[in-house]
PDB file of C-alpha atoms in Angstrom:
ATOM      1  CA  VAL A   1      -3.639  19.816 -13.163  1.00 91.00           C
ATOM      2  CA  GLY A   2      -2.645  16.646 -11.389  1.00 97.00           C
ATOM      3  CA  VAL A   3      -3.734  13.890  -9.021  1.00 98.00           C
ATOM      4  CA  SER A   4      -5.256  14.073  -5.543  1.00 97.00           C
ATOM      5  CA  PHE A   5      -5.953  11.201  -3.161  1.00 95.00           C
ATOM      6  CA  HIS A   6      -6.813  10.584   0.480  1.00 93.00           C
ATOM      7  CA  VAL A   7      -5.901   7.327   2.241  1.00 90.00           C
ATOM      8  CA  GLY A   8      -8.511   7.755   4.984  1.00 84.00           C
ATOM      9  CA  SER A   9      -8.616   9.577   8.282  1.00 79.00           C
ATOM     10  CA  GLY A  10      -6.181   8.510  10.981  1.00 72.00           C
ATOM     11  CA  CYS A  11      -4.284   6.047   8.815  1.00 75.00           C
ATOM     12  CA  SER A  12      -1.883   3.936  10.874  1.00 74.00           C
ATOM     13  CA  GLU A  13      -0.343   1.759   8.146  1.00 79.00           C
ATOM     14  CA  LEU A  14       2.565   2.841   5.971  1.00 78.00           C
ATOM     15  CA  GLY A  15       1.385   0.609   3.150  1.00 82.00           C
ATOM     16  CA  ALA A  16      -1.677   2.762   2.488  1.00 85.00           C
ATOM     17  CA  PHE A  17       0.407   5.702   1.253  1.00 90.00           C
ATOM     18  CA  ARG A  18       2.679   3.392  -0.727  1.00 91.00           C
ATOM     19  CA  GLY A  19      -0.238   1.888  -2.626  1.00 92.00           C
ATOM     20  CA  ALA A  20      -1.809   5.279  -3.294  1.00 94.00           C
ATOM     21  CA  LEU A  21       1.452   6.765  -4.597  1.00 96.00           C
ATOM     22  CA  LEU A  22       1.985   3.800  -6.917  1.00 96.00           C
ATOM     23  CA  ARG A  23      -1.506   4.310  -8.352  1.00 96.00           C
ATOM     24  CA  ALA A  24      -0.890   8.039  -8.696  1.00 97.00           C
ATOM     25  CA  ARG A  25       2.242   7.275 -10.715  1.00 97.00           C
ATOM     26  CA  VAL A  26       0.166   5.103 -13.055  1.00 98.00           C
ATOM     27  CA  VAL A  27      -2.277   7.989 -13.580  1.00 98.00           C
ATOM     28  CA  PHE A  28       0.582  10.435 -14.239  1.00 97.00           C
ATOM     29  CA  ASP A  29       2.059   8.068 -16.833  1.00 97.00           C
ATOM     30  CA  GLU A  30      -1.270   7.545 -18.584  1.00 97.00           C
ATOM     31  CA  ALA A  31      -1.882  11.303 -18.648  1.00 97.00           C
ATOM     32  CA  ASN A  32       1.520  11.796 -20.236  1.00 96.00           C
ATOM     33  CA  ARG A  33       0.696   9.237 -22.936  1.00 97.00           C
ATOM     34  CA  GLN A  34      -2.504  11.166 -23.652  1.00 97.00           C
ATOM     35  CA  GLY A  35      -0.595  14.408 -24.069  1.00 97.00           C
ATOM     36  CA  PHE A  36      -1.133  15.951 -20.628  1.00 96.00           C
ATOM     37  CA  SER A  37       1.653  17.204 -18.383  1.00 94.00           C
ATOM     38  CA  PHE A  38       0.548  16.861 -14.768  1.00 96.00           C
ATOM     39  CA  LYS A  39       2.341  19.180 -12.350  1.00 96.00           C
ATOM     40  CA  LEU A  40       0.477  18.663  -9.054  1.00 97.00           C
ATOM     41  CA  LEU A  41       0.327  15.747  -6.613  1.00 98.00           C
ATOM     42  CA  ASP A  42      -1.892  16.155  -3.545  1.00 98.00           C
ATOM     43  CA  ILE A  43      -1.251  13.260  -1.142  1.00 96.00           C
ATOM     44  CA  GLY A  44      -4.130  14.326   1.110  1.00 93.00           C
ATOM     45  CA  GLY A  45      -4.333  13.756   4.824  1.00 89.00           C
ATOM     46  CA  GLY A  46      -4.849  10.785   7.102  1.00 84.00           C
ATOM     47  CA  PHE A  47      -1.660  11.435   9.059  1.00 86.00           C
ATOM     48  CA  PRO A  48      -1.701  10.567  12.789  1.00 84.00           C
ATOM     49  CA  GLY A  49      -2.088  13.433  15.221  1.00 83.00           C
ATOM     50  CA  MET A  50       0.008  11.838  17.946  1.00 80.00           C
ATOM     51  CA  ASP A  51       2.249   8.849  18.527  1.00 76.00           C
ATOM     52  CA  GLU A  52       0.254   5.768  19.510  1.00 75.00           C
ATOM     53  CA  LYS A  53       1.573   2.374  20.514  1.00 71.00           C
ATOM     54  CA  GLY A  54       1.563  -0.081  17.633  1.00 69.00           C
ATOM     55  CA  CYS A  55       0.923   2.578  14.981  1.00 79.00           C
ATOM     56  CA  ALA A  56       3.269   4.252  12.532  1.00 81.00           C
ATOM     57  CA  THR A  57       4.326   7.714  13.686  1.00 85.00           C
ATOM     58  CA  PHE A  58       4.120  10.902  11.645  1.00 87.00           C
ATOM     59  CA  ALA A  59       7.917  10.839  11.273  1.00 89.00           C
ATOM     60  CA  GLU A  60       7.804   7.272   9.932  1.00 89.00           C
ATOM     61  CA  HIS A  61       5.063   8.202   7.472  1.00 90.00           C
ATOM     62  CA  ALA A  62       7.058  11.247   6.319  1.00 91.00           C
ATOM     63  CA  ALA A  63      10.274   9.264   5.825  1.00 93.00           C
ATOM     64  CA  ASP A  64       8.503   6.527   3.880  1.00 92.00           C
ATOM     65  CA  ILE A  65       6.603   9.014   1.709  1.00 94.00           C
ATOM     66  CA  ASN A  66       9.744  11.027   0.934  1.00 95.00           C
ATOM     67  CA  CYS A  67      11.576   7.885  -0.204  1.00 95.00           C
ATOM     68  CA  LEU A  68       8.659   6.936  -2.432  1.00 95.00           C
ATOM     69  CA  LEU A  69       8.425  10.432  -3.899  1.00 96.00           C
ATOM     70  CA  GLU A  70      12.115  10.375  -4.790  1.00 95.00           C
ATOM     71  CA  GLU A  71      11.639   7.002  -6.455  1.00 95.00           C
ATOM     72  CA  LEU A  72       8.307   7.562  -8.224  1.00 96.00           C
ATOM     73  CA  PHE A  73       8.304  11.314  -8.854  1.00 95.00           C
ATOM     74  CA  PRO A  74      11.922  12.374  -9.432  1.00 92.00           C
ATOM     75  CA  ASP A  75      10.748  15.224 -11.683  1.00 83.00           C
ATOM     76  CA  THR A  76      11.235  18.301  -9.490  1.00 84.00           C
ATOM     77  CA  SER A  77       8.675  20.242 -11.541  1.00 91.00           C
ATOM     78  CA  VAL A  78       5.882  18.248  -9.868  1.00 95.00           C
ATOM     79  CA  ARG A  79       4.507  20.192  -6.914  1.00 96.00           C
ATOM     80  CA  VAL A  80       3.668  17.945  -3.945  1.00 97.00           C
ATOM     81  CA  ILE A  81       1.224  19.133  -1.287  1.00 97.00           C
ATOM     82  CA  ALA A  82      -0.336  17.449   1.759  1.00 95.00           C
ATOM     83  CA  GLU A  83      -3.203  18.103   4.168  1.00 93.00           C
ATOM     84  CA  PRO A  84      -1.935  17.170   7.661  1.00 90.00           C
ATOM     85  CA  GLY A  85      -4.843  18.744   9.540  1.00 89.00           C
ATOM     86  CA  ARG A  86      -5.067  16.169  12.323  1.00 88.00           C
ATOM     87  CA  TYR A  87      -1.309  16.344  12.892  1.00 89.00           C
ATOM     88  CA  PHE A  88      -1.563  20.054  13.685  1.00 91.00           C
ATOM     89  CA  ALA A  89      -4.924  20.033  15.470  1.00 90.00           C
ATOM     90  CA  ALA A  90      -5.168  16.866  17.591  1.00 90.00           C
ATOM     91  CA  THR A  91      -2.850  17.825  20.439  1.00 90.00           C
ATOM     92  CA  ALA A  92      -3.823  21.509  20.373  1.00 92.00           C
ATOM     93  CA  GLN A  93      -6.950  21.044  22.488  1.00 94.00           C
ATOM     94  CA  ALA A  94      -8.045  19.189  25.597  1.00 96.00           C
ATOM     95  CA  LEU A  95     -11.679  18.798  26.616  1.00 97.00           C
ATOM     96  CA  MET A  96     -12.861  19.361  30.195  1.00 98.00           C
ATOM     97  CA  THR A  97     -16.143  17.640  31.004  1.00 98.00           C
ATOM     98  CA  THR A  98     -18.203  17.292  34.174  1.00 98.00           C
ATOM     99  CA  VAL A  99     -19.808  14.158  35.609  1.00 98.00           C
ATOM    100  CA  VAL A 100     -23.440  15.217  35.983  1.00 98.00           C
ATOM    101  CA  SER A 101     -24.896  11.913  37.184  1.00 97.00           C
ATOM    102  CA  VAL A 102     -23.778   8.510  38.472  1.00 97.00           C
ATOM    103  CA  ALA A 103     -25.674   5.210  38.403  1.00 96.00           C
ATOM    104  CA  LYS A 104     -24.951   1.520  38.926  1.00 92.00           C
ATOM    105  CA  SER A 105     -25.765  -1.464  36.751  1.00 88.00           C
ATOM    106  CA  SER A 106     -24.937  -5.161  36.623  1.00 87.00           C
ATOM    107  CA  LYS A 107     -22.183  -4.302  34.131  1.00 86.00           C
ATOM    108  CA  GLY A 108     -20.524  -1.685  36.310  1.00 91.00           C
ATOM    109  CA  SER A 109     -20.829   2.023  36.877  1.00 95.00           C
ATOM    110  CA  ARG A 110     -22.653   4.379  34.536  1.00 96.00           C
ATOM    111  CA  TYR A 111     -21.350   7.916  34.291  1.00 98.00           C
ATOM    112  CA  TYR A 112     -23.156  10.725  32.510  1.00 98.00           C
ATOM    113  CA  LEU A 113     -21.181  13.699  31.220  1.00 98.00           C
ATOM    114  CA  ASN A 114     -22.190  17.155  30.039  1.00 97.00           C
ATOM    115  CA  ASP A 115     -20.802  16.354  26.579  1.00 97.00           C
ATOM    116  CA  GLY A 116     -21.263  13.336  24.382  1.00 96.00           C
ATOM    117  CA  LEU A 117     -21.555  11.738  20.974  1.00 95.00           C
ATOM    118  CA  TYR A 118     -23.596  14.597  19.536  1.00 95.00           C
ATOM    119  CA  GLY A 119     -21.140  17.158  20.885  1.00 96.00           C
ATOM    120  CA  SER A 120     -17.362  17.012  21.074  1.00 96.00           C
ATOM    121  CA  PHE A 121     -17.232  13.200  21.025  1.00 96.00           C
ATOM    122  CA  ASN A 122     -18.740  12.953  17.543  1.00 94.00           C
ATOM    123  CA  CYS A 123     -15.217  11.814  16.604  1.00 90.00           C
ATOM    124  CA  VAL A 124     -16.134   8.419  18.079  1.00 91.00           C
ATOM    125  CA  LEU A 125     -18.973   8.064  15.586  1.00 87.00           C
ATOM    126  CA  PHE A 126     -17.599   9.719  12.467  1.00 85.00           C
ATOM    127  CA  ASP A 127     -13.854   9.220  12.876  1.00 81.00           C
ATOM    128  CA  HIS A 128     -13.728   5.897  14.794  1.00 79.00           C
ATOM    129  CA  GLN A 129     -11.606   7.546  17.455  1.00 84.00           C
ATOM    130  CA  GLU A 130     -10.890   5.553  20.607  1.00 85.00           C
ATOM    131  CA  VAL A 131     -11.391   7.596  23.740  1.00 90.00           C
ATOM    132  CA  THR A 132      -8.384   7.380  26.046  1.00 91.00           C
ATOM    133  CA  ARG A 133      -8.528   7.453  29.828  1.00 93.00           C
ATOM    134  CA  PRO A 134      -8.950  11.036  31.032  1.00 96.00           C
ATOM    135  CA  THR A 135      -7.278  12.916  33.847  1.00 96.00           C
ATOM    136  CA  ILE A 136      -9.643  13.047  36.839  1.00 97.00           C
ATOM    137  CA  LEU A 137     -10.063  16.189  38.916  1.00 97.00           C
ATOM    138  CA  ARG A 138     -12.014  16.476  42.158  1.00 95.00           C
ATOM    139  CA  ASP A 139     -12.550  19.749  43.979  1.00 93.00           C
ATOM    140  CA  GLY A 140     -10.193  21.392  41.527  1.00 92.00           C
ATOM    141  CA  ARG A 141      -7.310  18.994  42.134  1.00 94.00           C
ATOM    142  CA  GLU A 142      -5.990  16.174  40.008  1.00 94.00           C
ATOM    143  CA  ILE A 143      -6.464  12.703  41.464  1.00 91.00           C
ATOM    144  CA  SER A 144      -3.361  10.532  41.148  1.00 85.00           C
ATOM    145  CA  ASP A 145      -3.529   6.815  40.371  1.00 77.00           C
ATOM    146  CA  ASP A 146      -2.721   6.069  44.017  1.00 79.00           C
ATOM    147  CA  GLN A 147      -5.588   8.259  45.187  1.00 84.00           C
ATOM    148  CA  ALA A 148      -8.013   7.035  42.558  1.00 81.00           C
ATOM    149  CA  GLY A 149      -8.486   3.582  44.016  1.00 84.00           C
ATOM    150  CA  VAL A 150      -9.485   0.382  42.267  1.00 89.00           C
ATOM    151  CA  LEU A 151     -10.422   0.667  38.625  1.00 92.00           C
ATOM    152  CA  GLY A 152     -13.671  -0.879  37.504  1.00 93.00           C
ATOM    153  CA  PRO A 153     -15.693  -1.363  34.317  1.00 94.00           C
ATOM    154  CA  CYS A 154     -17.977   1.471  33.351  1.00 95.00           C
ATOM    155  CA  THR A 155     -20.006   3.006  30.574  1.00 96.00           C
ATOM    156  CA  VAL A 156     -19.669   6.715  29.896  1.00 98.00           C
ATOM    157  CA  PHE A 157     -22.738   8.413  28.430  1.00 97.00           C
ATOM    158  CA  GLY A 158     -23.381  11.823  26.976  1.00 97.00           C
ATOM    159  CA  PRO A 159     -26.155  14.095  28.313  1.00 96.00           C
ATOM    160  CA  THR A 160     -28.919  13.475  25.772  1.00 96.00           C
ATOM    161  CA  CYS A 161     -31.914  11.172  26.074  1.00 92.00           C
ATOM    162  CA  ASP A 162     -30.663   9.043  23.182  1.00 94.00           C
ATOM    163  CA  GLY A 163     -29.452   5.598  24.262  1.00 91.00           C
ATOM    164  CA  PHE A 164     -26.969   5.746  21.383  1.00 94.00           C
ATOM    165  CA  ASP A 165     -25.146   8.630  23.109  1.00 96.00           C
ATOM    166  CA  ILE A 166     -22.339   6.452  24.496  1.00 96.00           C
ATOM    167  CA  VAL A 167     -18.819   7.873  24.689  1.00 97.00           C
ATOM    168  CA  THR A 168     -17.190   4.565  25.637  1.00 96.00           C
ATOM    169  CA  GLU A 169     -18.107   1.138  27.020  1.00 94.00           C
ATOM    170  CA  THR A 170     -14.573  -0.245  27.241  1.00 90.00           C
ATOM    171  CA  MET A 171     -12.876   2.068  29.713  1.00 92.00           C
ATOM    172  CA  GLU A 172     -12.026   1.263  33.332  1.00 94.00           C
ATOM    173  CA  LEU A 173     -12.241   4.140  35.792  1.00 95.00           C
ATOM    174  CA  PRO A 174     -12.183   4.533  39.571  1.00 94.00           C
ATOM    175  CA  GLN A 175     -15.394   5.351  41.401  1.00 93.00           C
ATOM    176  CA  LEU A 176     -16.453   8.816  40.303  1.00 95.00           C
ATOM    177  CA  ARG A 177     -18.832  11.297  41.903  1.00 95.00           C
ATOM    178  CA  SER A 178     -21.182  13.869  40.472  1.00 97.00           C
ATOM    179  CA  GLY A 179     -19.214  17.050  40.021  1.00 97.00           C
ATOM    180  CA  ASP A 180     -15.922  15.310  39.222  1.00 97.00           C
ATOM    181  CA  ARG A 181     -14.172  16.693  36.179  1.00 98.00           C
ATOM    182  CA  LEU A 182     -12.732  14.544  33.409  1.00 98.00           C
ATOM    183  CA  LEU A 183     -10.028  16.083  31.240  1.00 98.00           C
ATOM    184  CA  PHE A 184      -9.716  14.326  27.880  1.00 97.00           C
ATOM    185  CA  HIS A 185      -6.471  15.012  26.054  1.00 95.00           C
ATOM    186  CA  ASN A 186      -5.736  15.259  22.308  1.00 92.00           C
ATOM    187  CA  MET A 187      -9.249  16.403  21.434  1.00 94.00           C
ATOM    188  CA  GLY A 188      -8.414  19.023  18.821  1.00 92.00           C
ATOM    189  CA  ALA A 189      -9.241  17.118  15.633  1.00 89.00           C
ATOM    190  CA  TYR A 190     -12.743  16.292  14.391  1.00 87.00           C
ATOM    191  CA  THR A 191     -14.440  17.225  17.662  1.00 90.00           C
ATOM    192  CA  THR A 192     -15.945  20.673  18.280  1.00 88.00           C
ATOM    193  CA  SER A 193     -15.868  21.476  14.559  1.00 85.00           C
ATOM    194  CA  ALA A 194     -18.682  18.977  13.938  1.00 83.00           C
ATOM    195  CA  SER A 195     -20.502  19.216  17.285  1.00 91.00           C
ATOM    196  CA  THR A 196     -24.212  19.991  17.574  1.00 88.00           C
ATOM    197  CA  CYS A 197     -26.679  21.143  20.233  1.00 90.00           C
ATOM    198  CA  PHE A 198     -28.860  18.042  19.903  1.00 89.00           C
ATOM    199  CA  ASN A 199     -31.602  17.883  22.564  1.00 89.00           C
ATOM    200  CA  GLY A 200     -30.623  21.417  23.581  1.00 89.00           C
ATOM    201  CA  PHE A 201     -27.268  20.418  25.073  1.00 88.00           C
ATOM    202  CA  SER A 202     -24.311  22.552  24.043  1.00 89.00           C
ATOM    203  CA  PRO A 203     -20.844  20.948  23.910  1.00 87.00           C
ATOM    204  CA  ALA A 204     -18.742  21.318  27.051  1.00 83.00           C
TER     205      ALA A 204
END
């Protein structure tokens, strides 16, 4: 018997764990006053899967949490567990997609992929993940930044007929062609596990 909490997926602020651990200590103390002896503390997940600029790293989270545990839970009989799923999964998978159609609009280029919001990019909807610029491959070879040419505004869509199926509207990419491949990195967490075959389109 004990306390379990979750600070939220992809937490980037050290203060979130601090506040949760302080509240957990309050619950432990109240349980003790009521005659219960809690022996389990589950600090949940929410850890970052990779180092991102401006965000606390996994190592920083771990160091801060360990200091707090020593301060708030010095009793070594309390078992502490965590659920760092994203930390293990995020960098374990990359996603290769294909540009299936190209169009132009007044706001820039429109690229349609064979995977989208209802497939592997459901992380954009459910997990508020920001899609990072992919590696571009043409005719089986990676295109370097020098070869790519001028970057321009674009919208990247998934393959379904739903206008909501937008992977990103904030990315700048060079001019792409149908058949180009886009390799998205760090796509192991909260992606294929929740993907669907909406409109009959399987994930890439």
